[in-house]
Coordinates of C-alpha atoms in Angstrom, one line a residue:
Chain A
X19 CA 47.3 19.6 3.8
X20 CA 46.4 18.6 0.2
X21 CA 46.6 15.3 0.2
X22 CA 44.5 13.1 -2.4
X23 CA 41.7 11.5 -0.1
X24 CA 41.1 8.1 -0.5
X25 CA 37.4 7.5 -0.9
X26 CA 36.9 4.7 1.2
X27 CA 39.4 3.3 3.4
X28 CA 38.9 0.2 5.5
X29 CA 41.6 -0.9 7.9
X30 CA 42.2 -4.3 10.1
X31 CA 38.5 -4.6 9.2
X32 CA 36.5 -7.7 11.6
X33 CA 32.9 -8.3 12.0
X34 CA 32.0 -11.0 14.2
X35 CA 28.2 -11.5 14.7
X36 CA 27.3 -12.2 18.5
X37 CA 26.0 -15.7 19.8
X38 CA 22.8 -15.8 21.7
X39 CA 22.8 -18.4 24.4
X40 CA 23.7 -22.0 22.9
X41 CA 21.7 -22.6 20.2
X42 CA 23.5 -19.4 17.8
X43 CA 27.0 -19.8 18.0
X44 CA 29.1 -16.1 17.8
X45 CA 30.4 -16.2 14.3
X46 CA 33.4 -14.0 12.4
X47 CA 31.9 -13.0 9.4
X48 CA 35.0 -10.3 7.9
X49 CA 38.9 -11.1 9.2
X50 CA 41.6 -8.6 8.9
X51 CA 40.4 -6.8 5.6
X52 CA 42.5 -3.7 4.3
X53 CA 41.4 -2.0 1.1
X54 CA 41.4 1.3 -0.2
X55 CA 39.6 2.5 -3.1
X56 CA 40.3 6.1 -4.6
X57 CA 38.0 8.5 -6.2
X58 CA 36.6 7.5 -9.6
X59 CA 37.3 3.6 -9.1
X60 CA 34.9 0.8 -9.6
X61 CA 36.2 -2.2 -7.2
X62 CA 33.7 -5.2 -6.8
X63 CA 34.5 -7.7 -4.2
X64 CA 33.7 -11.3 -5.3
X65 CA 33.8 -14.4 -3.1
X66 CA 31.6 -17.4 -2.8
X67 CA 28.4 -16.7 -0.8
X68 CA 28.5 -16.6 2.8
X69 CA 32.1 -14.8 3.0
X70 CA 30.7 -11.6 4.2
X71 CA 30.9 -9.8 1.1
X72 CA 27.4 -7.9 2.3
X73 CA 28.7 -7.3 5.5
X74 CA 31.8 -5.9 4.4
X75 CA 29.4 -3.1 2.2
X76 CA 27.1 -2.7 5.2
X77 CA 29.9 -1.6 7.5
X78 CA 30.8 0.6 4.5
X79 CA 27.0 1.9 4.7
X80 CA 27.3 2.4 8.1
X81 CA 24.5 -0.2 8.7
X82 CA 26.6 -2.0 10.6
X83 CA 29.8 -1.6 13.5
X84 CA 32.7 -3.4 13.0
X85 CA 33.7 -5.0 15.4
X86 CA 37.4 -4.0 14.8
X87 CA 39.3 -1.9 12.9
X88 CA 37.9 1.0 10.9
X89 CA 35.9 2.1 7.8
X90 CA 36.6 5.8 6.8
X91 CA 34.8 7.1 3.9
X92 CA 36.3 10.5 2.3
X93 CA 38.5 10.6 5.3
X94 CA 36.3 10.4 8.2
X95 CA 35.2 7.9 10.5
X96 CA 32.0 6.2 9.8
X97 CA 29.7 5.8 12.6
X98 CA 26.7 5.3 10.8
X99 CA 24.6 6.4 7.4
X100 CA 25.8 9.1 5.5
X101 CA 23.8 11.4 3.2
X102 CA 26.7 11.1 0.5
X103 CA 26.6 7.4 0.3
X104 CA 23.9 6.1 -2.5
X105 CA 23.0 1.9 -2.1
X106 CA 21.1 -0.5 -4.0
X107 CA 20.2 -3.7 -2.5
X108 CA 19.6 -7.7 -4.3
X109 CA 15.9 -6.3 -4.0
X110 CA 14.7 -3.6 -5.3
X111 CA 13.1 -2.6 -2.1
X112 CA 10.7 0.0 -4.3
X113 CA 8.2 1.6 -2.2
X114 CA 4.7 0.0 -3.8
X115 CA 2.6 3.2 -3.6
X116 CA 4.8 5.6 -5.3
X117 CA 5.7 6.2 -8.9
X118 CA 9.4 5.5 -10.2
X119 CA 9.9 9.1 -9.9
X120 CA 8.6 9.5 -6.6
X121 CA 11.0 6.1 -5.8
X122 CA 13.6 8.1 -7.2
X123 CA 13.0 11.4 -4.8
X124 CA 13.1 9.1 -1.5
X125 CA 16.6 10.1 -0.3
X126 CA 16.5 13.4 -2.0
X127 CA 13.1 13.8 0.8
X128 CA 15.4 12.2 3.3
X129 CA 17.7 14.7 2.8
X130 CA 15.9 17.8 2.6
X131 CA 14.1 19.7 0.3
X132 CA 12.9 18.3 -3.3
X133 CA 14.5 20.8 -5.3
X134 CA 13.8 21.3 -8.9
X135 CA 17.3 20.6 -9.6
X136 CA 17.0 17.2 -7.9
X137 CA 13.9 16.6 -10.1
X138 CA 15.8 17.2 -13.4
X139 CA 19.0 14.9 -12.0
X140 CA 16.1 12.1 -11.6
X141 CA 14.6 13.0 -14.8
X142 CA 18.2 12.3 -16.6
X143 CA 18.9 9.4 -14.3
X144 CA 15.9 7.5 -15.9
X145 CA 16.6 8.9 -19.2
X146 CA 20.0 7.7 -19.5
X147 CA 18.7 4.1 -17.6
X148 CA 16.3 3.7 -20.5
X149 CA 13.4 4.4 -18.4
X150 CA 12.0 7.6 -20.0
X151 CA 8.3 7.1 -20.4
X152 CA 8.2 5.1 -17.4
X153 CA 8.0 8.2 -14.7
X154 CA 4.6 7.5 -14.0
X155 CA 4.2 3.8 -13.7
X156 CA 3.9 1.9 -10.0
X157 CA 6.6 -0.8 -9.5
X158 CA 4.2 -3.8 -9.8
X159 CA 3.9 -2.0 -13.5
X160 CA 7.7 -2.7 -14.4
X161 CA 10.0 -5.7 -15.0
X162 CA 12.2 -7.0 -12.6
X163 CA 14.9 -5.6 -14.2
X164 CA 13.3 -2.1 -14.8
X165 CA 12.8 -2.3 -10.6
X166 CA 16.8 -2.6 -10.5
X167 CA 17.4 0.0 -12.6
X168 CA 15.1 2.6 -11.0
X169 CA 16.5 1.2 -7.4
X170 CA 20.3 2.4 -8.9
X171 CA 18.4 6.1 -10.2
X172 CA 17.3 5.9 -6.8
X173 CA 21.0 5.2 -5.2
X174 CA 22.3 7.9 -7.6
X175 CA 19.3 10.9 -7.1
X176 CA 20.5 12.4 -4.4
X177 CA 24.2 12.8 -5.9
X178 CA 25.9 10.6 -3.8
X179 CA 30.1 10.5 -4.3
X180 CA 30.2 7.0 -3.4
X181 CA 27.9 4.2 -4.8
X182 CA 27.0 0.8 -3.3
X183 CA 25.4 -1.8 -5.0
X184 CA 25.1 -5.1 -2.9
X185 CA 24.7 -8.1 -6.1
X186 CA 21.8 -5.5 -7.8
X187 CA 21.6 -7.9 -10.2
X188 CA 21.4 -11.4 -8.6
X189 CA 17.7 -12.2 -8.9
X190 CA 17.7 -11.1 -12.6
X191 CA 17.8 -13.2 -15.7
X192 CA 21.4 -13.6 -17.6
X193 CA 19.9 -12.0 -20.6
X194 CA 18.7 -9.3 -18.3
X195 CA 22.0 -9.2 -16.4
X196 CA 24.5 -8.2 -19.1
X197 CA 22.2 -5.6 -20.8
X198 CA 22.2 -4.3 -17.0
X199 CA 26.1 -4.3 -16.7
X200 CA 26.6 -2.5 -19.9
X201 CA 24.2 0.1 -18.8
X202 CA 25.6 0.6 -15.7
X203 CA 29.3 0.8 -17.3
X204 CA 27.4 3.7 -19.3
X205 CA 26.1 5.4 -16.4
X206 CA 29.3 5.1 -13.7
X207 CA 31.0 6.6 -16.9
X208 CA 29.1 9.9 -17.3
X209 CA 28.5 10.1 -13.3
X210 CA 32.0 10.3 -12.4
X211 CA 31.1 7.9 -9.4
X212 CA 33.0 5.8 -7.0
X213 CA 31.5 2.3 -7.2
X214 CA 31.5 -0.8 -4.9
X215 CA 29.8 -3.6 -6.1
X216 CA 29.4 -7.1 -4.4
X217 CA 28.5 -9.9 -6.5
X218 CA 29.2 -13.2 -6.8
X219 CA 29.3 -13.0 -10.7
X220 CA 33.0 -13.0 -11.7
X221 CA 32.1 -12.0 -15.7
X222 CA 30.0 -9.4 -14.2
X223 CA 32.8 -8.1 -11.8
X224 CA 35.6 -8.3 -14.5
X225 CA 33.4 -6.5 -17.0
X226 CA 32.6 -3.3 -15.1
X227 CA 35.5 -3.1 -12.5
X228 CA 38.6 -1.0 -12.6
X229 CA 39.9 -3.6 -9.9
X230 CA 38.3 -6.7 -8.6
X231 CA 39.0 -7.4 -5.0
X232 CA 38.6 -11.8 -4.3
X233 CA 37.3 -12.9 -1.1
X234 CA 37.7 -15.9 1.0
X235 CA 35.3 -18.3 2.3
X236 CA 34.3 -17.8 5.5
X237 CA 35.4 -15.5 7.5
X238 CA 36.3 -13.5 4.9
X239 CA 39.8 -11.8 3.9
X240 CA 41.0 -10.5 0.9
X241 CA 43.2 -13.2 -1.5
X242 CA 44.1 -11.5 -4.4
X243 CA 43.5 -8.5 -6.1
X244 CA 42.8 -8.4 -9.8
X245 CA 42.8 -5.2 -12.3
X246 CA 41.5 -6.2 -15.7
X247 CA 43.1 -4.4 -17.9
X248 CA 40.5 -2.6 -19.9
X249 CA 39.8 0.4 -21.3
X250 CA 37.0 2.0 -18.9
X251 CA 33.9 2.2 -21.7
X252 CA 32.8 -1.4 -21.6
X253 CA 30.5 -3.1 -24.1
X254 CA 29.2 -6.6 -24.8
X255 CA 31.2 -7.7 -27.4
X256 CA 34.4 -7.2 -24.5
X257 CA 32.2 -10.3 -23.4
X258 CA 33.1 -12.8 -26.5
X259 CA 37.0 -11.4 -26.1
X260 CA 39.7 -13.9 -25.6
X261 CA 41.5 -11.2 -23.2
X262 CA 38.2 -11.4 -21.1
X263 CA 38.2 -15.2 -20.8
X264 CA 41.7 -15.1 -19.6
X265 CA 40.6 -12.5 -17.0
X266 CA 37.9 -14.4 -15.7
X267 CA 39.8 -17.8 -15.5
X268 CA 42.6 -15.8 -13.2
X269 CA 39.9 -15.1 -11.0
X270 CA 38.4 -18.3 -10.9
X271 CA 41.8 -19.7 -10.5
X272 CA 42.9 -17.2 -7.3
X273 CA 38.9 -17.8 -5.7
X274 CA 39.3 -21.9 -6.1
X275 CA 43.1 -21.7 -4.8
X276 CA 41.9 -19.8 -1.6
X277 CA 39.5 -22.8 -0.9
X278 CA 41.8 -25.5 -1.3
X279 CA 44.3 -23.7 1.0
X280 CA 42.7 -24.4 3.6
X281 CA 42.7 -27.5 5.5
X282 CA 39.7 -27.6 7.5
X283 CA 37.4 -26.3 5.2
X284 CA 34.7 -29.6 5.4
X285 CA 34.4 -28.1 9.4
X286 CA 34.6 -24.2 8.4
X287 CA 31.7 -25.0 5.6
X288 CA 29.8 -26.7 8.3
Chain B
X21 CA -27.3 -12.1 -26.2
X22 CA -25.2 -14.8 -25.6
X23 CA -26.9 -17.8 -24.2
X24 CA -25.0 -17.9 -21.1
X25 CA -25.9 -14.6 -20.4
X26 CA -29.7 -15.6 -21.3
X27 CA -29.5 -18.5 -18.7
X28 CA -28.2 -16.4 -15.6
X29 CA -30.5 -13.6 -16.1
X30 CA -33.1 -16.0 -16.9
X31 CA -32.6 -18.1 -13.7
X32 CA -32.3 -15.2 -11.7
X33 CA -35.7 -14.0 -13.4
X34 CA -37.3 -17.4 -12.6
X35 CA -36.3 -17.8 -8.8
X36 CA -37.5 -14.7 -8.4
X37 CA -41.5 -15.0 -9.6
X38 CA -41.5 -18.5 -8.4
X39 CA -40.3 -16.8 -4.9
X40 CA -42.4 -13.6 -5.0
X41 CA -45.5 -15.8 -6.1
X42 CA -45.6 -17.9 -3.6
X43 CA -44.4 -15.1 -0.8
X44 CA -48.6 -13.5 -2.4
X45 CA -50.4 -16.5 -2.0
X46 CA -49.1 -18.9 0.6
X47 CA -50.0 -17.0 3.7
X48 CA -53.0 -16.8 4.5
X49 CA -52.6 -13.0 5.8
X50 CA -55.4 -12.9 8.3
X51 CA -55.4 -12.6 11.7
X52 CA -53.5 -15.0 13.4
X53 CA -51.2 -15.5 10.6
X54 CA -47.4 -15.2 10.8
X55 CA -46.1 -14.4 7.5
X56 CA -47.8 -11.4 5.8
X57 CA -48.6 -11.8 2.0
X58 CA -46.4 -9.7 -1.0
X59 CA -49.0 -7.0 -1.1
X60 CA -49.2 -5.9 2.7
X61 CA -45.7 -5.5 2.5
X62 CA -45.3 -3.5 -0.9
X63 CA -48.6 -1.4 0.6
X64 CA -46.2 -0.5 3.9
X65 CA -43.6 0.0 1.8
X66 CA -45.3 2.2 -0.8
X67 CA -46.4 5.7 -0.2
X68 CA -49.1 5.2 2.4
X69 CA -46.0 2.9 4.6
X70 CA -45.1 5.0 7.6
X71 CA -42.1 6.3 6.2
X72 CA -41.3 9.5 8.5
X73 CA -41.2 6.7 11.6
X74 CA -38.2 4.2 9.1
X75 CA -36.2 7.4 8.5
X76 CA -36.2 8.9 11.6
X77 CA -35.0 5.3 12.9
X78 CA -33.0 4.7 10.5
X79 CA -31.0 8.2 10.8
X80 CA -30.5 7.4 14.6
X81 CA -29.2 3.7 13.9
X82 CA -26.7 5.0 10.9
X83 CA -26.0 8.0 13.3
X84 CA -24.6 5.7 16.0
X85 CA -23.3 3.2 13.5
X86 CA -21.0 5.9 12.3
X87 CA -20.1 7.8 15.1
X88 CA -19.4 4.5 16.9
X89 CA -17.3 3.1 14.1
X90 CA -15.5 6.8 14.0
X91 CA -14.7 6.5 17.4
X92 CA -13.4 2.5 17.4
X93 CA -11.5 3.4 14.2
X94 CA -9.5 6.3 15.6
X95 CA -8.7 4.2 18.7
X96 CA -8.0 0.7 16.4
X97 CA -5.5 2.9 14.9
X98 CA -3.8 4.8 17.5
X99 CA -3.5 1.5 20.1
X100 CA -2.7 -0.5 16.9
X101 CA 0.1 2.0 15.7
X102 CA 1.3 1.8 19.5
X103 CA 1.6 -1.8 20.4
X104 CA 2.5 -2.9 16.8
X105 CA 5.6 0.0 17.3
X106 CA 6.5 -1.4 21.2
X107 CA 7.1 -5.0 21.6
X108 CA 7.0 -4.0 25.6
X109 CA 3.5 -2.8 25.1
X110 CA 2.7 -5.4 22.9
X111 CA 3.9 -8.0 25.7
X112 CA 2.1 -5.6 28.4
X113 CA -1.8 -5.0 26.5
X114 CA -2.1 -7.4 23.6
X115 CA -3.0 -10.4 26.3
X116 CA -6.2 -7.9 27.5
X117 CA -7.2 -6.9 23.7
X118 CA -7.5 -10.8 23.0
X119 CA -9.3 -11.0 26.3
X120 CA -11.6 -8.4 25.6
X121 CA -11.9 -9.1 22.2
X122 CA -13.2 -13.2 23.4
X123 CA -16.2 -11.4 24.9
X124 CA -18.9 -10.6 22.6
X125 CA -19.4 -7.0 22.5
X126 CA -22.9 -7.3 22.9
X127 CA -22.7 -8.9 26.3
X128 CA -21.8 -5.0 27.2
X129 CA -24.8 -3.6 26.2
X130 CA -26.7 -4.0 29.5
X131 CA -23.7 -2.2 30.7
X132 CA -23.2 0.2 28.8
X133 CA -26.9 1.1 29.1
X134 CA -26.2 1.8 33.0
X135 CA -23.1 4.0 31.9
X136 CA -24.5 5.9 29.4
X137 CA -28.0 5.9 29.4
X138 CA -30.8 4.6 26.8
X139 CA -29.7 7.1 24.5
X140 CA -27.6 6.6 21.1
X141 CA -24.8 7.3 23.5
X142 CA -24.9 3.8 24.7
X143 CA -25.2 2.2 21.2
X144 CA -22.2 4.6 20.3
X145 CA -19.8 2.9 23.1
X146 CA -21.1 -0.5 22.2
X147 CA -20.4 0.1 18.3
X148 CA -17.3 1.6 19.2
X149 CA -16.3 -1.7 21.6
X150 CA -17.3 -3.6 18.5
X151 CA -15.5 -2.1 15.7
X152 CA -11.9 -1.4 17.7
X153 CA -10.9 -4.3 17.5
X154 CA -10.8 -5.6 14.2
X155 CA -8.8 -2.4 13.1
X156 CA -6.6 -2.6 16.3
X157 CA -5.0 -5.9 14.9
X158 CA -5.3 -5.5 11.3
X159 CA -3.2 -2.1 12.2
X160 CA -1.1 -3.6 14.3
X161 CA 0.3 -6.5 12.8
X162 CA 0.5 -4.0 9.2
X163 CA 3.3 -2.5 11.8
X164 CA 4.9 -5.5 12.9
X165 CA 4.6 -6.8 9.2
X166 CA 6.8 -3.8 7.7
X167 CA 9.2 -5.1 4.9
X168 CA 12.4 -5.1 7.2
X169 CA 14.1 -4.4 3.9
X170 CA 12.3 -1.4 3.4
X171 CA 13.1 -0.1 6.8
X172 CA 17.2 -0.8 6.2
X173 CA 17.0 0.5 2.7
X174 CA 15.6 4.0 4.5
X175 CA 18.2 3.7 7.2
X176 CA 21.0 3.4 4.7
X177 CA 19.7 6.4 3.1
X178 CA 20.3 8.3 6.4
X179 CA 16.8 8.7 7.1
X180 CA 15.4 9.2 10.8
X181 CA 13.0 7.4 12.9
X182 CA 10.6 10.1 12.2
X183 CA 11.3 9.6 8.4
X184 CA 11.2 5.7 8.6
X185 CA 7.6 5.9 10.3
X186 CA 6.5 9.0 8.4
X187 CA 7.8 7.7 4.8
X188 CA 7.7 3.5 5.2
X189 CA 5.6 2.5 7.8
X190 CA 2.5 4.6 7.6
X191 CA 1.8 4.4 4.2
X192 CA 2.2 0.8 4.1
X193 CA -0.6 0.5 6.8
X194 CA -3.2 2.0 4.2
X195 CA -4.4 -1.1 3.4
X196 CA -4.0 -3.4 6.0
X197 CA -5.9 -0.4 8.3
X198 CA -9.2 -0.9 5.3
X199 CA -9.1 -4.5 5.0
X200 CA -9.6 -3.9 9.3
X201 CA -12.4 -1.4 8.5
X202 CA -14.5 -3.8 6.0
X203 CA -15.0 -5.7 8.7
X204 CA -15.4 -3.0 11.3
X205 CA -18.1 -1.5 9.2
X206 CA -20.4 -4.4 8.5
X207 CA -20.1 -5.0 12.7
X208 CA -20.9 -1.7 13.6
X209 CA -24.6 -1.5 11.7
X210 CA -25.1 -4.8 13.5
X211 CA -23.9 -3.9 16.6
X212 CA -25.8 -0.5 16.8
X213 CA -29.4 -2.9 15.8
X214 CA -28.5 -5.4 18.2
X215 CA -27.9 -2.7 21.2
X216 CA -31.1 -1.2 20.3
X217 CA -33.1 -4.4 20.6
X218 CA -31.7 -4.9 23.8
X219 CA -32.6 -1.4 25.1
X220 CA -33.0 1.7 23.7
X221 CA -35.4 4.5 22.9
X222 CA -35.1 5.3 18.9
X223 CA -33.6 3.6 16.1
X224 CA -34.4 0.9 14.1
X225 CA -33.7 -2.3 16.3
X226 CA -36.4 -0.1 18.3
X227 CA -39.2 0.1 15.7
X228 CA -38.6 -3.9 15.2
X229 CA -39.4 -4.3 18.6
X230 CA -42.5 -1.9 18.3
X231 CA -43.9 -3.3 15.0
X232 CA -43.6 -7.0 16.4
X233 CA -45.2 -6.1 19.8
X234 CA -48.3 -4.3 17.8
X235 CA -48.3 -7.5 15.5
X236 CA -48.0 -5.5 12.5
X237 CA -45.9 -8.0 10.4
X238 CA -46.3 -5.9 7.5
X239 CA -44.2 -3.3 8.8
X240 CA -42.0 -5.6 10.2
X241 CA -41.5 -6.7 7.3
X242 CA -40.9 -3.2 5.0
X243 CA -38.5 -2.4 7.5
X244 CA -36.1 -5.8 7.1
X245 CA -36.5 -5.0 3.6
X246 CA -35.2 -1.3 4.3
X247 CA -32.4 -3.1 5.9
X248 CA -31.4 -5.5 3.0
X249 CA -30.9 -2.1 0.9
X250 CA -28.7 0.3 3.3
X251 CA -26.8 -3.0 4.2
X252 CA -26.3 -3.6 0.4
X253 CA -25.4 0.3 -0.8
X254 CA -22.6 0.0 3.0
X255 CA -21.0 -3.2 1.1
X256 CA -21.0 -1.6 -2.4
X257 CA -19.9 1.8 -1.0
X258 CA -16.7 -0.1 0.6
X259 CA -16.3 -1.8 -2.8
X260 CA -15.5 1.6 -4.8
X261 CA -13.8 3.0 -1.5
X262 CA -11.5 -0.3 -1.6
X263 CA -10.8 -0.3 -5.4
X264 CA -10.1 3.6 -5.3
X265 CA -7.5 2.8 -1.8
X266 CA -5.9 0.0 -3.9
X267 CA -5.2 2.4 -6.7
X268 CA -3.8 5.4 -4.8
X269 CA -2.0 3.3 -2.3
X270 CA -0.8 -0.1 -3.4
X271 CA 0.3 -2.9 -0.9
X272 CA 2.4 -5.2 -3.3

């Protein structure tokens, strides 16, 4: 049958992470989460930290067994990694004795053979991530935010369909960050990628999503659903926007409403 | 030059005269004396010094030095890979490497000489039982140590164990493994001397015992000297073998 397939589907979706004796009580990090995101999209999920947003992506990774419901990614079941999924972590997690292009190759080595055609994907990657002239250089050689963008090259070398990037930005300077978020709107633009990004950065999340999915506290389910309603080519000066402000604000408003909701939050916070 | 440059040189310069002076006329250098003056000791070491009997010693102590350390480096690793990979293992052997490692390897050379004979094959086992160690646990805990970051962001990636250990955890081991062999390298030229001294029948902890049994401090003397230099061109060998490691393989 020709039906569209969705490119990730999660469904009744619960992690709860197992106690150990008394002192580590078991604990539900992900309640009851349905979303499905379709080919093309960029969804970021946003909720205060500790709401199992990463858990949520590393179920979608495969790193990680719910422990109900299901994650299906084009379609099928996922039991663990898959070769079409490309991730980028908080930390760059660059290996120290390889080059950025060598960084790059990992999962395309993973996968198989380092084809020459794999090369000249990495070689645009770091073109179009403003890293040409870099191919050479040793991690410790770069900036922090010239690690994160050769981490995403990284995510994106082996042609992945489906791109996750667990808060890629968090540990980087504002400055830094929005130069980052334009230049990944750039490069989820000419890829043709499905994205799903965690952060806890609502401006960050309204700028580059084509919907932004709002978490919970602890354990986390989905409140709201947002879809800013931009154009897909976003720039900085969308940033300074009134439009934007309002965007963000509806957000904030839906993420502080959850919390008050509930009634026993002091003990849930505990 | 600069001053400062003047003054370190220049101390340097100083000590030494002051030093070599006094090493040429404070002994008295005849018989009965201890301490054999500057120009006994440049004579041994000069052309007439018995040259054929330091080499041939000092090829059988770097001989067992080397094979010894080649020997205790390949085990360091493979045990070290092993228990650092198994935490059963770990739990089973590590309490026996810290036990073994408590007693001082040359305790074993009276041992070792009744397994193996005066030969450099004893001094090889003893060098060997000397160096393991240091590389065992340098190797092991570069295992145990492994970025568990690293290791998810390869598992994400779909890659296998094989991968993980081929691509992440071996490479990382580089330099813990040579910080394990600096150590392991200055121990093993000690420990093949020292086994020598104890018993042997070559090498230079051998010659030592020869020289100071025919009194002839002289020699004695040329051939601590001989030591001072090998020992200095081991340390700066590592040096360019650590700076050329840190280059190819960086840690951080």
């Amino acid at each position: 049958m020709a039906t569209a397939r969705h490119a990730v589907e999660l469904a009744g979706l619960r992690h709860v992470f197992p106690g150990r004796g008394r002192s580590v009580q078991a604990m539900e990090a992900v309640r009851n989460v349905d979303l499905t995101v379709e080919p093309g999209e960029f969804v970021s999920i946003v909720g205060p930290s500790g709401c199992g947003k990463s858990t949520i992506l590393k179920m979608i990774a495969g790193l990680l067994r719910p422990s109900e419901g299901s994650v299906r990614v084009w379609g099928e079941e996922v039991t663990g990694p898959r070769r079409e999924i490309g991730i980028a972590l908080q930390d760059a997690t660059l290996l120290p004795w390889r080059d950025v292009v060598s960084n790059c190759l990992l999962p395309v080595e993973l996968h198989g053979k380092v084809t020459d055609e794999a090369r000249e994907r990495v070689a645009g990657l770091l073109e179009r991530a403003g890293l040409a002239g870099f191919e050479t250089r040793r991690p410790k050689e770069l900036s922090g935010g010239m690690r994160q963008r050769v981490a995403i090259c990284r995510a994106l070398a082996d042609d992945p369909t489906l791109l996750l990037l667990d808060e890629p930005f968090g540990a980087l300077d504002a400055l830094t960050r929005e130069q980052m978020n334009v230049d990944l709107n750039r490069i989820w633009r000419e890829t043709g990628k499905t994205a799903i990004l965690i952060t806890h950065g609502i401006e960050e999340a309204v700028l580059l999503s084509t919907r932004v999915v709002l978490l919970s506290e602890r354990p986390g389910t989905i409140v709201d659903v947002i879809t800013p309603p931009f154009p897909p080519t976003r720039t900085r000066e969308l940033l300074s926007r009134p439009e934007f402000a309002e965007v963000c604000g509806q957000v904030r408003d839906r993420l502080f409403a959850g919390e008050q909701a509930k009634p026993d939050r002091a003990e849930a916070g505990a | 030059m600069s001053v400062r440059v003047w003054l370190r040189w220049g101390v340097l310069l100083v000590t030494t005269a002051i030093l070599l002076l006094c090493w040429q006329t404070l002994p008295t250098g005849g018989p009965g004396s201890t301490l054999p003056k500057l120009d006994a000791v440049l004579a041994a070491l000069g052309p007439g010094g018995e040259w054929d009997v330091y080499l041939r010693a000092l090829r059988t102590t770097l001989i067992e030095a080397f094979a010894g350390l080649a020997i205790g480096f390949v085990a360091g690793v493979v045990f070290g890979v092993l228990l650092g990979e198994s935490p059963v293992l770990r739990r089973g052997f590590y309490p026996y490497a810290l036990a073994l490692q408590a007693l001082p390897p040359i305790a074993l050379a009276p041992i070792f000489v009744i397994w193996f004979g005066l030969g450099v094959e004893s001094k090889i086992g003893l060098v060997a039982a000397a160096t393991l160690f240091p590389i065992l646990v340098s190797t092991m805990t570069g295992v145990a140590q492994t970025d568990p970051v690293r290791i998810e962001m390869a598992t994400a990636f779909a890659a296998t164990k094989a991968q993980i250990r081929r691509k992440i955890i071996f490479p990382g081991l580089v330099v813990p493994i040579f910080s394990g062999l600096e150590i392991s390298i200055v121990l093993s030229f000690l420990a093949a001397i020292t086994g020598e001294l104890i018993s042997a029948n070559a090498g230079v902890g051998v010659i030592l015992e020869v020289y100071q049994r025919d009194y002839r401090l002289a020699e004695e003397f040329a051939v601590l000297m001989i030591l001072v230099v090998v020992g200095l061109l081991l340390a700066l060998v590592t040096r360019i073998a650590r700076r050329a490691v840190l280059e190819r393989m960086p840690h951080e």
